[in-house]
PDB file of C-alpha atoms and ligand atoms in Angstrom:
ATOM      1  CA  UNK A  17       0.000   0.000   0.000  1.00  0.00           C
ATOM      2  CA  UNK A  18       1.246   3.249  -0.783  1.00  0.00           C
ATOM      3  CA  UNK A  19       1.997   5.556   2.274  1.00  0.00           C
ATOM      4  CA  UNK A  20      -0.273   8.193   3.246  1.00  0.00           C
ATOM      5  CA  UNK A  21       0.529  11.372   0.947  1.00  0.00           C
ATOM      6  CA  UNK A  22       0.895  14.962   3.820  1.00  0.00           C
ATOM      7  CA  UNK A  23      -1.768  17.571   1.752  1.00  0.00           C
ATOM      8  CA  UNK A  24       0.871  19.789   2.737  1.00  0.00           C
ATOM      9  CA  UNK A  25       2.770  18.748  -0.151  1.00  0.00           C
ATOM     10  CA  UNK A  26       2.230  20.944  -3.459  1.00  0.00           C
ATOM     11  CA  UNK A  27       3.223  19.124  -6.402  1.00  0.00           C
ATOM     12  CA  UNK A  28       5.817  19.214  -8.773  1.00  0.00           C
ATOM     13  CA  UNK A  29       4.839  22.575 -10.285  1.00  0.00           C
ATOM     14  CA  UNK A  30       6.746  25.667 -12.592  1.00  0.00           C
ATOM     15  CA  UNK A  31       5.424  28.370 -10.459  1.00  0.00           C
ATOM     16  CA  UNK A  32       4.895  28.119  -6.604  1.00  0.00           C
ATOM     17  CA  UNK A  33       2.049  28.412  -5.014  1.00  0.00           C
ATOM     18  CA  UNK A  34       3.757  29.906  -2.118  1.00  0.00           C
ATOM     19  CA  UNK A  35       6.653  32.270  -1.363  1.00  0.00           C
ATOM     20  CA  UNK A  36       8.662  33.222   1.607  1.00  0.00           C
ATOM     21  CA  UNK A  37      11.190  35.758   1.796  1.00  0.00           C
ATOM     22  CA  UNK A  38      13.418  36.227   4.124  1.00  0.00           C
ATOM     23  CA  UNK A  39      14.162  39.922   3.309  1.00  0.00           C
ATOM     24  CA  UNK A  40      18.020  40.330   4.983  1.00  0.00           C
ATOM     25  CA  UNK A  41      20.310  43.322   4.237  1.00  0.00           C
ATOM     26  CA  UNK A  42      18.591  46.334   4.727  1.00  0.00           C
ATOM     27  CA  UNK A  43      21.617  47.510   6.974  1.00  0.00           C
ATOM     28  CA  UNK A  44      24.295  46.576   4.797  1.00  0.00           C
ATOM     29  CA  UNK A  45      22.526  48.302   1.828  1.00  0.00           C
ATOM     30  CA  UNK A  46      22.489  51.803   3.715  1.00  0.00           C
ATOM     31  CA  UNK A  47      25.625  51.499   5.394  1.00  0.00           C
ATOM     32  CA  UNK A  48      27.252  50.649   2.226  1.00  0.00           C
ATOM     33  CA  UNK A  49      26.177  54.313   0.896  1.00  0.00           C
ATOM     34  CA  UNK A  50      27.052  56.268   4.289  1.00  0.00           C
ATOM     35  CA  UNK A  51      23.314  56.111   5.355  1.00  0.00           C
ATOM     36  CA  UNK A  52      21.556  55.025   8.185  1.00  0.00           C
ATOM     37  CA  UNK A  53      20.329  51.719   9.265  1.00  0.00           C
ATOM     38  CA  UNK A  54      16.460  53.021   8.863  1.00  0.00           C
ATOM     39  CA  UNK A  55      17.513  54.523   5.385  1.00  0.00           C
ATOM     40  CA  UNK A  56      17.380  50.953   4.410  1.00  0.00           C
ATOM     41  CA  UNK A  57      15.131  49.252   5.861  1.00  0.00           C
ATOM     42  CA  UNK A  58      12.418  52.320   4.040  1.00  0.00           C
ATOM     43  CA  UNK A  59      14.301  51.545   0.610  1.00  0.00           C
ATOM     44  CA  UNK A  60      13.238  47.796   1.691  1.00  0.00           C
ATOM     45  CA  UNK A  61       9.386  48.914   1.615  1.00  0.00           C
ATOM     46  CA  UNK A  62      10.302  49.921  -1.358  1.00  0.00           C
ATOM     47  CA  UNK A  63      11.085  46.823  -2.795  1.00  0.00           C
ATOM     48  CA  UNK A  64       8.372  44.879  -0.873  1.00  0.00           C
ATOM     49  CA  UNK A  65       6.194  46.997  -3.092  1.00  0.00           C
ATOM     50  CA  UNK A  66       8.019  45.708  -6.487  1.00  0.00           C
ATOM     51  CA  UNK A  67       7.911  42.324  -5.422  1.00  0.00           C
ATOM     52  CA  UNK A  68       4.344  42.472  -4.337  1.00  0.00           C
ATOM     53  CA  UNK A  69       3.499  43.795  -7.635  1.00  0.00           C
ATOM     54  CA  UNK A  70       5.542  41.070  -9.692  1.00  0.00           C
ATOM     55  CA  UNK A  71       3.216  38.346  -7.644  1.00  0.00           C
ATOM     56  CA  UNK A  72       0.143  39.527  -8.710  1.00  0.00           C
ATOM     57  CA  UNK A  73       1.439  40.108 -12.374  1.00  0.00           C
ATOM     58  CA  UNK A  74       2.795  36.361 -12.125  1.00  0.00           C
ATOM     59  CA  UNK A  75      -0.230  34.691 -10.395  1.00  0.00           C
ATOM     60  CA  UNK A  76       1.994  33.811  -7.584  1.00  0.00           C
ATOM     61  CA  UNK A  77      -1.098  33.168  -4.870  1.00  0.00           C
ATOM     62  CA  UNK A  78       0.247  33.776  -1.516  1.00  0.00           C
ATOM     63  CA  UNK A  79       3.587  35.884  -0.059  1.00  0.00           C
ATOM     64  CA  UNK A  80       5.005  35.464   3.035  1.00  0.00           C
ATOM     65  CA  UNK A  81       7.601  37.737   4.117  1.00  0.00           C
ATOM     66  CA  UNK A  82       9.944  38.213   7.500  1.00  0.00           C
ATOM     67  CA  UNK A  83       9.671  41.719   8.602  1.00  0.00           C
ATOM     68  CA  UNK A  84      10.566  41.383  12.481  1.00  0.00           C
ATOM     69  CA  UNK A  85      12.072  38.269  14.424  1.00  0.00           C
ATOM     70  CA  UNK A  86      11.192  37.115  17.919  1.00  0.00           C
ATOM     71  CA  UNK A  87      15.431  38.172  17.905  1.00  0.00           C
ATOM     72  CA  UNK A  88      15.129  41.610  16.439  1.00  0.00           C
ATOM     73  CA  UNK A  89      14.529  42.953  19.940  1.00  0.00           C
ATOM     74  CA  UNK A  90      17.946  42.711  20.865  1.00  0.00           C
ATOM     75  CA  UNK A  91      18.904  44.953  18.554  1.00  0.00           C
ATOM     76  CA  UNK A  92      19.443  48.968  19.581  1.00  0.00           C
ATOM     77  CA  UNK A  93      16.084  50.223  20.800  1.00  0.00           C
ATOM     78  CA  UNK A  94      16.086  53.335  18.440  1.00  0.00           C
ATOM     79  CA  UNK A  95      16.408  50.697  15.497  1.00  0.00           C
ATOM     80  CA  UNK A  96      13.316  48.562  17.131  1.00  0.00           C
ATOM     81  CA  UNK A  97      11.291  52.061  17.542  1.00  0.00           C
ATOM     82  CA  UNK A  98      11.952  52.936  13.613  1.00  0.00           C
ATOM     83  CA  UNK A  99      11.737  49.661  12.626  1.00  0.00           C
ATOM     84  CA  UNK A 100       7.621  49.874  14.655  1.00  0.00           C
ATOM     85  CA  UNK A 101       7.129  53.308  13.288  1.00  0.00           C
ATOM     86  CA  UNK A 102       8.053  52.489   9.733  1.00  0.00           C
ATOM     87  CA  UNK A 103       5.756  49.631   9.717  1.00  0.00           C
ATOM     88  CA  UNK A 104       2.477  52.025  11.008  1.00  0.00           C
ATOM     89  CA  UNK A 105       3.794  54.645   8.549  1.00  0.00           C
ATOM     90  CA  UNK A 106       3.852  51.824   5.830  1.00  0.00           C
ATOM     91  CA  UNK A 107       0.345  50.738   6.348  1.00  0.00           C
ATOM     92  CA  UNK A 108      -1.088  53.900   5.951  1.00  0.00           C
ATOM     93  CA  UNK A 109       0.368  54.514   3.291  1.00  0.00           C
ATOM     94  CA  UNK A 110       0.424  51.073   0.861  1.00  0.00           C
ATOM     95  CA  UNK A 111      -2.783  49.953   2.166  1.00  0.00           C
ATOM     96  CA  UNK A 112      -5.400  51.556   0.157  1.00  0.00           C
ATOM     97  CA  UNK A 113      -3.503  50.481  -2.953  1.00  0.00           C
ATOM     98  CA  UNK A 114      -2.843  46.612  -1.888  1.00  0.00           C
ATOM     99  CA  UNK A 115      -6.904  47.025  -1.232  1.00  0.00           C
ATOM    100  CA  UNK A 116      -7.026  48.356  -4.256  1.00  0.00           C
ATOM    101  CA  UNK A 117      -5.229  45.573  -6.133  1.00  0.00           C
ATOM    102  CA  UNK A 118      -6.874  42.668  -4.607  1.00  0.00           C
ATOM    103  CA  UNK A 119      -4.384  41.762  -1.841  1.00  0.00           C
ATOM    104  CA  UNK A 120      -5.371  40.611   1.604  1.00  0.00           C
ATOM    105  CA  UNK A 121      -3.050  40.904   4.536  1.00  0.00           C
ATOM    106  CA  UNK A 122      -2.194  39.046   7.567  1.00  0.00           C
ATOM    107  CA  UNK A 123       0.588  39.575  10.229  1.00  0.00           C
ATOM    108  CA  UNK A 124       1.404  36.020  11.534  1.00  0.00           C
ATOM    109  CA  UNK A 125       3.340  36.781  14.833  1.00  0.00           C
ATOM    110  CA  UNK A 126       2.974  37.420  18.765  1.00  0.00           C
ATOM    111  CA  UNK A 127       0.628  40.644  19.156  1.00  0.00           C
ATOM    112  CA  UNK A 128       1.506  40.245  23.086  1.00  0.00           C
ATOM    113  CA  UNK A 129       4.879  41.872  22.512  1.00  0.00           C
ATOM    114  CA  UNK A 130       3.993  44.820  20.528  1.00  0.00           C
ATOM    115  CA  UNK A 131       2.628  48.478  21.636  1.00  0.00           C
ATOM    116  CA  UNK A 132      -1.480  49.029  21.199  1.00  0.00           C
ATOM    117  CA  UNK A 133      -0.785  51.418  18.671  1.00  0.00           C
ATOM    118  CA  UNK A 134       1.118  48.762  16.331  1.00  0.00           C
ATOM    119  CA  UNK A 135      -1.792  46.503  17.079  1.00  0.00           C
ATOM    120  CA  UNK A 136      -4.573  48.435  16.253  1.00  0.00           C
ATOM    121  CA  UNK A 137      -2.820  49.143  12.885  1.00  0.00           C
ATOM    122  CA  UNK A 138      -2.175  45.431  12.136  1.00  0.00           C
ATOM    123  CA  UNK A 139      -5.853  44.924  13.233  1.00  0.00           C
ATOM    124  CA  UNK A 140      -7.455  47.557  10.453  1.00  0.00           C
ATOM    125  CA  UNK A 141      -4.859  46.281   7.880  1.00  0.00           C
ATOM    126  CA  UNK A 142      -6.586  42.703   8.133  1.00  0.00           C
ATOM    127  CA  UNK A 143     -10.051  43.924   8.810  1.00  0.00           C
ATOM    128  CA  UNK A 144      -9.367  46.701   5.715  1.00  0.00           C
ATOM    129  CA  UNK A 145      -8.314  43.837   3.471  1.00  0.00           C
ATOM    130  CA  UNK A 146     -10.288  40.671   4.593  1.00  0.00           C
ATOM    131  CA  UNK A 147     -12.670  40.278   1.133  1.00  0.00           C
ATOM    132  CA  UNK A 148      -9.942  40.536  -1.297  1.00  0.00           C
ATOM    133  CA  UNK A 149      -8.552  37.303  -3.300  1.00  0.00           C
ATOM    134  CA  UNK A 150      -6.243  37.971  -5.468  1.00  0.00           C
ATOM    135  CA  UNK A 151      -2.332  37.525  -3.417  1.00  0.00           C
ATOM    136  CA  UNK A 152      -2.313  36.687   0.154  1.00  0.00           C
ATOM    137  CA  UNK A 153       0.275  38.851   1.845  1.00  0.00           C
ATOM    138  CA  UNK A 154       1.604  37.614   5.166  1.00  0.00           C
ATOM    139  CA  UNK A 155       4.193  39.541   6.996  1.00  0.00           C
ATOM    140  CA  UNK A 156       5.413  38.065   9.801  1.00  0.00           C
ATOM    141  CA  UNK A 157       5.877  40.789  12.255  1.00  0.00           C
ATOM    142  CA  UNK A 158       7.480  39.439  16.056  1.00  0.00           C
ATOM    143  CA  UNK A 159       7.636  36.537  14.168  1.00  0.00           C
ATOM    144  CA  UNK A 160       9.712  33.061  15.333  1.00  0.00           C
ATOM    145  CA  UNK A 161       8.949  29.360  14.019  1.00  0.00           C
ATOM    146  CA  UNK A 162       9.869  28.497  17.659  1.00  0.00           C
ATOM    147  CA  UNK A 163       7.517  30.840  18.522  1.00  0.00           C
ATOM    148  CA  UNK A 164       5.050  29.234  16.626  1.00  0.00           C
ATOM    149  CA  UNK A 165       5.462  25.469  17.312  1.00  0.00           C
ATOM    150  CA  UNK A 166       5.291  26.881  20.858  1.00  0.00           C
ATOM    151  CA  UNK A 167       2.101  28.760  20.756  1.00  0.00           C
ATOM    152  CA  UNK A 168       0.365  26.181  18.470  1.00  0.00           C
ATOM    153  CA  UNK A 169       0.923  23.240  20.854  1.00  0.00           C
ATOM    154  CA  UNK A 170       0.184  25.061  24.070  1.00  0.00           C
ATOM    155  CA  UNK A 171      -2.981  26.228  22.515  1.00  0.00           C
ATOM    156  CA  UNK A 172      -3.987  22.393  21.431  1.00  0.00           C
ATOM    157  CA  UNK A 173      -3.004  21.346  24.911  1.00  0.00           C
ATOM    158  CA  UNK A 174      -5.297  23.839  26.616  1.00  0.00           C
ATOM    159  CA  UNK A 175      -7.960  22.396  24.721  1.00  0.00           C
ATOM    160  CA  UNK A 176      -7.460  19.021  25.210  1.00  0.00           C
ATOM    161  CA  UNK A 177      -6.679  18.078  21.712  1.00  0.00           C
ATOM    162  CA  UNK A 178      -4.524  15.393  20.257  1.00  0.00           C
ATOM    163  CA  UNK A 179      -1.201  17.222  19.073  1.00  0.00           C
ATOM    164  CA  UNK A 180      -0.575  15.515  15.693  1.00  0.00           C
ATOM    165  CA  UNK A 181       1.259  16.965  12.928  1.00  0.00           C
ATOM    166  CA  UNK A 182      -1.973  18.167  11.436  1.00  0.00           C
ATOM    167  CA  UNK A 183      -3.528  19.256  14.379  1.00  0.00           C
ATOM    168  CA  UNK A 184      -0.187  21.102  14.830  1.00  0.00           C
ATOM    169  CA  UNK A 185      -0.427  22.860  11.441  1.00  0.00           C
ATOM    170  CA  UNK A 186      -3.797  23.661  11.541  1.00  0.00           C
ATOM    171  CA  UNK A 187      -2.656  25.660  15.071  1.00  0.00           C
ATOM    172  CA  UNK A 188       0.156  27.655  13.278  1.00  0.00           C
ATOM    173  CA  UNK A 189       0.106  31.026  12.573  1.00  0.00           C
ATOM    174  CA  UNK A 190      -0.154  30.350   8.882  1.00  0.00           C
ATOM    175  CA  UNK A 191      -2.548  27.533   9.322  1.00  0.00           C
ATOM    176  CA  UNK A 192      -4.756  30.210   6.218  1.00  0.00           C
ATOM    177  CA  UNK A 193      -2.160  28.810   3.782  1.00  0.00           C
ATOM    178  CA  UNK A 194      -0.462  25.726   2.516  1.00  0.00           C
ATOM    179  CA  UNK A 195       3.797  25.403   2.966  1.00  0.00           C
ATOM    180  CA  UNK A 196       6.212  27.599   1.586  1.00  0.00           C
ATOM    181  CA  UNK A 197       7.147  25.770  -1.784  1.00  0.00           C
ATOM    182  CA  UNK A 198       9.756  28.467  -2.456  1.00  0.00           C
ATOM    183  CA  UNK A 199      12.080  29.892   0.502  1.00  0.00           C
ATOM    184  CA  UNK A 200      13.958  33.521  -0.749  1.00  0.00           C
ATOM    185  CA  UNK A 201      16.153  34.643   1.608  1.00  0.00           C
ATOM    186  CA  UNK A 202      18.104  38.152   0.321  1.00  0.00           C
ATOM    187  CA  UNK A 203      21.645  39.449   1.633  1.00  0.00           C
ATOM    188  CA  UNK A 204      24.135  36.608   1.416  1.00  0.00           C
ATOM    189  CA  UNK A 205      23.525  34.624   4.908  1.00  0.00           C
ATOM    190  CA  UNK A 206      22.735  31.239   4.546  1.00  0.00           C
ATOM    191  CA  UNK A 207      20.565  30.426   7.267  1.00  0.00           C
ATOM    192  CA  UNK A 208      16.649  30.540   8.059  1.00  0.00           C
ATOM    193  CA  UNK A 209      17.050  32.619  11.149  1.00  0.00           C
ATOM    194  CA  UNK A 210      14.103  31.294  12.936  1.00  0.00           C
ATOM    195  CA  UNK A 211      11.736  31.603  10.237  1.00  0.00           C
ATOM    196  CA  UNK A 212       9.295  29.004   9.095  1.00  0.00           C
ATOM    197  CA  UNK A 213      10.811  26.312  11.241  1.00  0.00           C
ATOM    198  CA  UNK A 214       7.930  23.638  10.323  1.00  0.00           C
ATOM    199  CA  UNK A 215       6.108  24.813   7.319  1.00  0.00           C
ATOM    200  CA  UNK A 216       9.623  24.674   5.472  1.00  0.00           C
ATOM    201  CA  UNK A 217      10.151  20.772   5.777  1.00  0.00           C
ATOM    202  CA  UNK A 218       9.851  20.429   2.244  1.00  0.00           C
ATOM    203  CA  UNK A 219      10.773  23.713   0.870  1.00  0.00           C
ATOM    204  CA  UNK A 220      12.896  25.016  -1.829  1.00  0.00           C
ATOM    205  CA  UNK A 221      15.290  27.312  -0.781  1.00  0.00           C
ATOM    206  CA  UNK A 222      17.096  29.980  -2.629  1.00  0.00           C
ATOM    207  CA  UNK A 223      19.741  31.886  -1.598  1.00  0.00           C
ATOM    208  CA  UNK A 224      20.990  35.364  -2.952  1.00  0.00           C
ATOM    209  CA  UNK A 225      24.167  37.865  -2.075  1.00  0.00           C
ATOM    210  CA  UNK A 226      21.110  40.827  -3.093  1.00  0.00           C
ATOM    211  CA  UNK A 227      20.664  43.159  -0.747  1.00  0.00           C
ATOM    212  CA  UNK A 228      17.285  43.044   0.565  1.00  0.00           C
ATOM    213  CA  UNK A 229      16.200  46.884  -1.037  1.00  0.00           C
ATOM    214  CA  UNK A 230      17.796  46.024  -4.729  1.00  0.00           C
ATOM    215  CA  UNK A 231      15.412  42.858  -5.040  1.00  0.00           C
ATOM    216  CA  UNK A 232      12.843  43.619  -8.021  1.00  0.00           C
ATOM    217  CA  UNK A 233      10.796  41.855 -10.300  1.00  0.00           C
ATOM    218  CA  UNK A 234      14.254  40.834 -11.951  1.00  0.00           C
ATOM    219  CA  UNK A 235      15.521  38.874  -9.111  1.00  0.00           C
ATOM    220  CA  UNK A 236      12.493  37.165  -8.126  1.00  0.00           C
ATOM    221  CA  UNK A 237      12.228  36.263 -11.697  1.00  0.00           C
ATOM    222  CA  UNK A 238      15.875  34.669 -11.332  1.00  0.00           C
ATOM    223  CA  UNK A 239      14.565  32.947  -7.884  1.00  0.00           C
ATOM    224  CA  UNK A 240      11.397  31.521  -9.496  1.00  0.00           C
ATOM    225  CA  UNK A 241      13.164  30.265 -12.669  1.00  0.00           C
ATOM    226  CA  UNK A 242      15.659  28.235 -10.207  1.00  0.00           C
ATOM    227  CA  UNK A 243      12.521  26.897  -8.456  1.00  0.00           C
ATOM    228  CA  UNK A 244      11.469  25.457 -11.899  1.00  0.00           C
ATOM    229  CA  UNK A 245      14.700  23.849 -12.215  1.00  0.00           C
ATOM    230  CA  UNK A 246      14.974  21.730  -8.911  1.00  0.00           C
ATOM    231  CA  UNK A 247      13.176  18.409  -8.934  1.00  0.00           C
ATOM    232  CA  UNK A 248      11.330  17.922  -5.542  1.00  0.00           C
ATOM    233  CA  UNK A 249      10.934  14.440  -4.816  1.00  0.00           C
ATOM    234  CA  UNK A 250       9.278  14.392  -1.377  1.00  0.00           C
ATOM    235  CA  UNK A 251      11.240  11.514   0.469  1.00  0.00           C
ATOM    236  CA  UNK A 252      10.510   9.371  -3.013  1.00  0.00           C
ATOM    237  CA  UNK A 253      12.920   8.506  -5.623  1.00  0.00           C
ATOM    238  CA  UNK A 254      13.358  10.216  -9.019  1.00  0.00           C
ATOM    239  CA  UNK A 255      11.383   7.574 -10.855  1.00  0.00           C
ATOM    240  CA  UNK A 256       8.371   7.765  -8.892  1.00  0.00           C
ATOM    241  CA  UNK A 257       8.470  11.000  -8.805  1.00  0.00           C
ATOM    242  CA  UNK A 258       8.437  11.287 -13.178  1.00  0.00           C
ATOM    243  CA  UNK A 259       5.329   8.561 -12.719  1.00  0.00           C
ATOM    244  CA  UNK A 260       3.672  10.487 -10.032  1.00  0.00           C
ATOM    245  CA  UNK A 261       0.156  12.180 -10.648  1.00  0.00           C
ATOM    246  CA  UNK A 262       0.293  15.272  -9.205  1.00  0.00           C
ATOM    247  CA  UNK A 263      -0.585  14.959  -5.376  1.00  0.00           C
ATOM    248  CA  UNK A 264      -2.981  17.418  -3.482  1.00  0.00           C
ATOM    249  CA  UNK A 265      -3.291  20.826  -5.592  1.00  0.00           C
ATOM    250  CA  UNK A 266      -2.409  23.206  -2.430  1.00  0.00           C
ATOM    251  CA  UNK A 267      -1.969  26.177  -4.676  1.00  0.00           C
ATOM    252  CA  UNK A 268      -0.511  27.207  -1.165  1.00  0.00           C
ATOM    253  CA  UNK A 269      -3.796  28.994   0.308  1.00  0.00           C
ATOM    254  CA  UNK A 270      -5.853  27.121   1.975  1.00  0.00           C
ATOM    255  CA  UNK A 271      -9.299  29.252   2.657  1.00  0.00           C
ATOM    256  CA  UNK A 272     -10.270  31.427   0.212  1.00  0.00           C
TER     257      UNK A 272
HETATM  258  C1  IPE B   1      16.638  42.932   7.503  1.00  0.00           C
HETATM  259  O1  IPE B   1      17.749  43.708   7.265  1.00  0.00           O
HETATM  260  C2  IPE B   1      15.526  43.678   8.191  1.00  0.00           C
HETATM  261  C3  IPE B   1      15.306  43.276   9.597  1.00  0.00           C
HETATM  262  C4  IPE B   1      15.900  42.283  10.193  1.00  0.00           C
HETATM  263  C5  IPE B   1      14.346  44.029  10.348  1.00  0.00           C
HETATM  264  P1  IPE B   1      18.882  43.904   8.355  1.00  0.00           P
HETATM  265  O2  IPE B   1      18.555  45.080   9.195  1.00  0.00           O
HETATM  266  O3  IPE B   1      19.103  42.638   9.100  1.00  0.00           O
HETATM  267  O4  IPE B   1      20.127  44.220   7.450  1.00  0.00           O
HETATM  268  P2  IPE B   1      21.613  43.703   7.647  1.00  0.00           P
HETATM  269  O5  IPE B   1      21.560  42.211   7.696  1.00  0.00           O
HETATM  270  O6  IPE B   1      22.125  44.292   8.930  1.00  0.00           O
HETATM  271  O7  IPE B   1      22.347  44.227   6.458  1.00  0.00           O
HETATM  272  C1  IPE B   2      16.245  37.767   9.733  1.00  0.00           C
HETATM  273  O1  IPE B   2      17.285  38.682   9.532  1.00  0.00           O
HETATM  274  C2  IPE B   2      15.015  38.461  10.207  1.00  0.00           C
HETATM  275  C3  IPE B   2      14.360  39.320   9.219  1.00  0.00           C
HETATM  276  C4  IPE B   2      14.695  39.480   7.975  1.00  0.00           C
HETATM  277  C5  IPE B   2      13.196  40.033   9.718  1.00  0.00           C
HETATM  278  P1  IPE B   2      18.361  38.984  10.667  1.00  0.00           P
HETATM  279  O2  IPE B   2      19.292  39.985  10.115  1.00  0.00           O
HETATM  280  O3  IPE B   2      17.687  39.317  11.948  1.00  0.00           O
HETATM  281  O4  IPE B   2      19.077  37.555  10.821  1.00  0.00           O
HETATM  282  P2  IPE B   2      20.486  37.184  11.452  1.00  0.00           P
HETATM  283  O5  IPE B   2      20.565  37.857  12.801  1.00  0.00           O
HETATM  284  O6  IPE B   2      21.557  37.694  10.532  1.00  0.00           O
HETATM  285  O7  IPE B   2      20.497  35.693  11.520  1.00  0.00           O
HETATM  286 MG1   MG B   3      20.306  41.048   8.802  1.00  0.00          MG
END
């Protein structure tokens, strides 16, 4: 008998159905041009923007991005205040044009940690944006996959439920969406950095030395065209994999 097939698994597909970026070297990128930190971490809005836009224009369905780690607190508390202030700033400003253009927003993270003034604009970004259908935008905002496996299992426990790994992923804070098939992460490190700890079991991940504000529609074009290149095989071998049906159609979002 064939084992059981996990509908987290997308199948062998040209475009992904899901994208994370890990969106690193904002720093770098000023202090390379005598600015400061913030400088680059606005230009990185910036680019969020472009590579928002080249989603929709691809029919890529759902974007994940890391804005703010569970670790970014550590860093100098004028760079965590501009870092909170440029993400208010950002959503009044970009979202009446991502409602605009179909996109609906979610900020996968832990709300305990953050002012009520960051939550209340988090709050009316998802409320603003909850009909639209056309890209799913999640920035993950005091975000840490330790975090998460943490807060989804305590949450099963206090309701008596059976942890299991579905019962686990439907707990997560991107339990709306199906795995990452594609991992992005920008500015030359090669490492996740507490991202999407379990949703990124079978990802595809693509490194880059580009600085987190030069990524455009170019480079996610180069990421995306590696992506079509890799075979993912899913624990099989390559032969079953060529004979294989497609599995479970994820298209990575999981409610519309
Ligand atoms: C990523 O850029 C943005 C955040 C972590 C908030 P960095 O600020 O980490 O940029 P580098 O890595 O120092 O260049
Ligand atoms: C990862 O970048 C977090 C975000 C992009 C939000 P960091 O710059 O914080 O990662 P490390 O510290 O280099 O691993
Ligand atoms: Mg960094």
């Amino acid at each position: 008998m064939a084992p059981p097939v996990s509908p987290h698994l997308a199948p062998p597909a040209a475009l992904p159905g899901h994208v994370a970026i890990v969106m690193d070297g904002n720093g770098r990128w000023a202090q390379k041009r005598w600015l400061p930190r913030v400088a680059g971490h606005k230009q990185g809005v910036e680019a969020l923007r472009q590579v928002v836009k080249a989603c929709i224009e691809r029919g890529v369905p759902v974007l994940s991005v890391f804005a703010f780690s569970s670790e970014n607190w550590n860093r100098p508390v004028e760079e965590v205040s501009s870092l909170m202030d440029l993400l208010v700033m950002a959503l009044s400003r970009e979202v009446p044009s991502l409602e605009k253009n179909g996109v609906r927003l979610y900020f996968p993270g832990d709300r305990s940690g953050l002012s009520a003034r960051v939550v209340k604009g988090l709050e009316a970004a998802e409320r603003d944006t909850a009909h639209n259908r056309t890209l799913v935008l999640n920035v993950c905002f005091n975000y840490g996959g330790r975090w998460d496996i943490a807060q989804a299992a305590r949450r099963l426990a206090q309701q008596g439920a059976e942890i299991t790994e579905e019962s686990l992923s439907g707990a997560m804070a991107l339990a709306h969406v199906g795995d990452p098939d594609l991992l992005i992460r920008t500015g030359g490190e090669l490492r996740i950095s507490n991202f999407l700890l379990w949703q990124s079991a079978y990802t595809e991940l693509v490194f880059t030395d580009c600085l987190w504000p030069d990524f455009d529609a170019a480079e996610l074009d180069r990421a995306l065209a590696e992506f079509a290149n890799r075979e993912r095989r899913f624990g099989q071998t390559a032969e079953q994999r060529a004979e294989a049906e497609p599995l479970v159609v994820t298209a990575g979002q999981r409610h519309a």
